[in-house]
Amino acid sequence: MSVLVCCDLDRTLIYSTAALGLDGPDADLPRLLCVELYQAAPLSYVTETAAHGLEALASAATFVPTTTRTPEQYARVHLLDKPSPYAICANGGHIMVDGADDPDWSSAVRARVAETATALAEVREHLGRVSGEFVLKRRTASDLFAYTVVDRAALPPDWVGDLTGWCAERGWRTSLQGRKVYCLPASLTKAAAAAEVARRTGAGTMLAAGDSLLDIELLEAADASVRPAHGELHDTGWTSPSTTVTRARGVAAGEEIVGWLLDRAERSFRVTTG
């Protein structure tokens, strides 16, 4: 029985320049490896130690990047010398198998969302009505959910709360991550996709990591999980009996998460193999 590791990407495993959270003398800071380019410019990083740990993790377990990014956004990220055989994108809306979208899973997800939530068009319309100058961009992702890029400093104090209440009445939920406010169908979850990958791989143990409200179901579904000491979950004080919180913040927390996952994966493998 294999070990499955489902790990969120942004602000859990990989970090933009703004999210690195580095302090102290430059001479003492860790070496960083760029793992994502956007328009030919560096965008996301891990520490070099984390990069080596990820290679070891991918050998010890089935490592599954598990992200709210669309498949196109995920394709920009290069974490391993050999890409992971599975990835979960669009918060569970897509399961990627050897880089290709599984059409049966995508169709099943869309059918489930259509049965349980208000149409995306209505949510987009509402976002247009309530947006002000603090909303810099409005986008949709994989024709499944919507998000806005906001100026956090100018964001009205009750805006996210009011939006959350409106969405909840229609089978949707919200998440504030950095400068992005996401609106997603409540039935669109990373946990459901992770359960499907676990079924396909015959995994006996699942480990998980994440930093946002959208990761809660995934962290709760795992046998053991870890979250960084920053981000949406940290800000709300969320934890669970099976969830470890890192000591570090920023990109150093990403390195700590990789080490934690690798240690647990190797221990689980030793137990299952006798």
Short mmCIF file of C-alpha atoms in Angstrom, two decimals, residues 10-11 14-21 32 36 42-46 69 251:
data_model
loop_
_atom_site.label_atom_id
_atom_site.label_comp_id
_atom_site.label_asym_id
_atom_site.label_seq_id
_atom_site.Cartn_x
_atom_site.Cartn_y
_atom_site.Cartn_z
CA ASP A 10 1.17 28.80 -3.40
CA ARG A 11 2.23 30.02 0.07
CA ILE A 14 6.15 27.73 -3.40
CA TYR A 15 6.51 31.45 -2.71
CA SER A 16 6.48 34.65 -4.74
CA THR A 17 8.97 37.39 -3.89
CA ALA A 18 6.31 39.18 -1.85
CA ALA A 19 5.55 36.04 0.17
CA LEU A 20 9.12 34.87 0.90
CA GLY A 21 9.10 36.31 4.41
CA LEU A 32 16.59 29.87 -3.49
CA GLU A 36 8.11 29.16 -11.97
CA PRO A 42 11.01 34.59 -12.22
CA LEU A 43 7.82 34.30 -10.19
CA SER A 44 7.92 31.52 -7.56
CA TYR A 45 10.65 29.98 -5.44
CA VAL A 46 11.53 27.19 -3.02
CA ARG A 69 -4.52 27.04 -10.01
CA VAL A 251 9.58 30.15 2.36
#
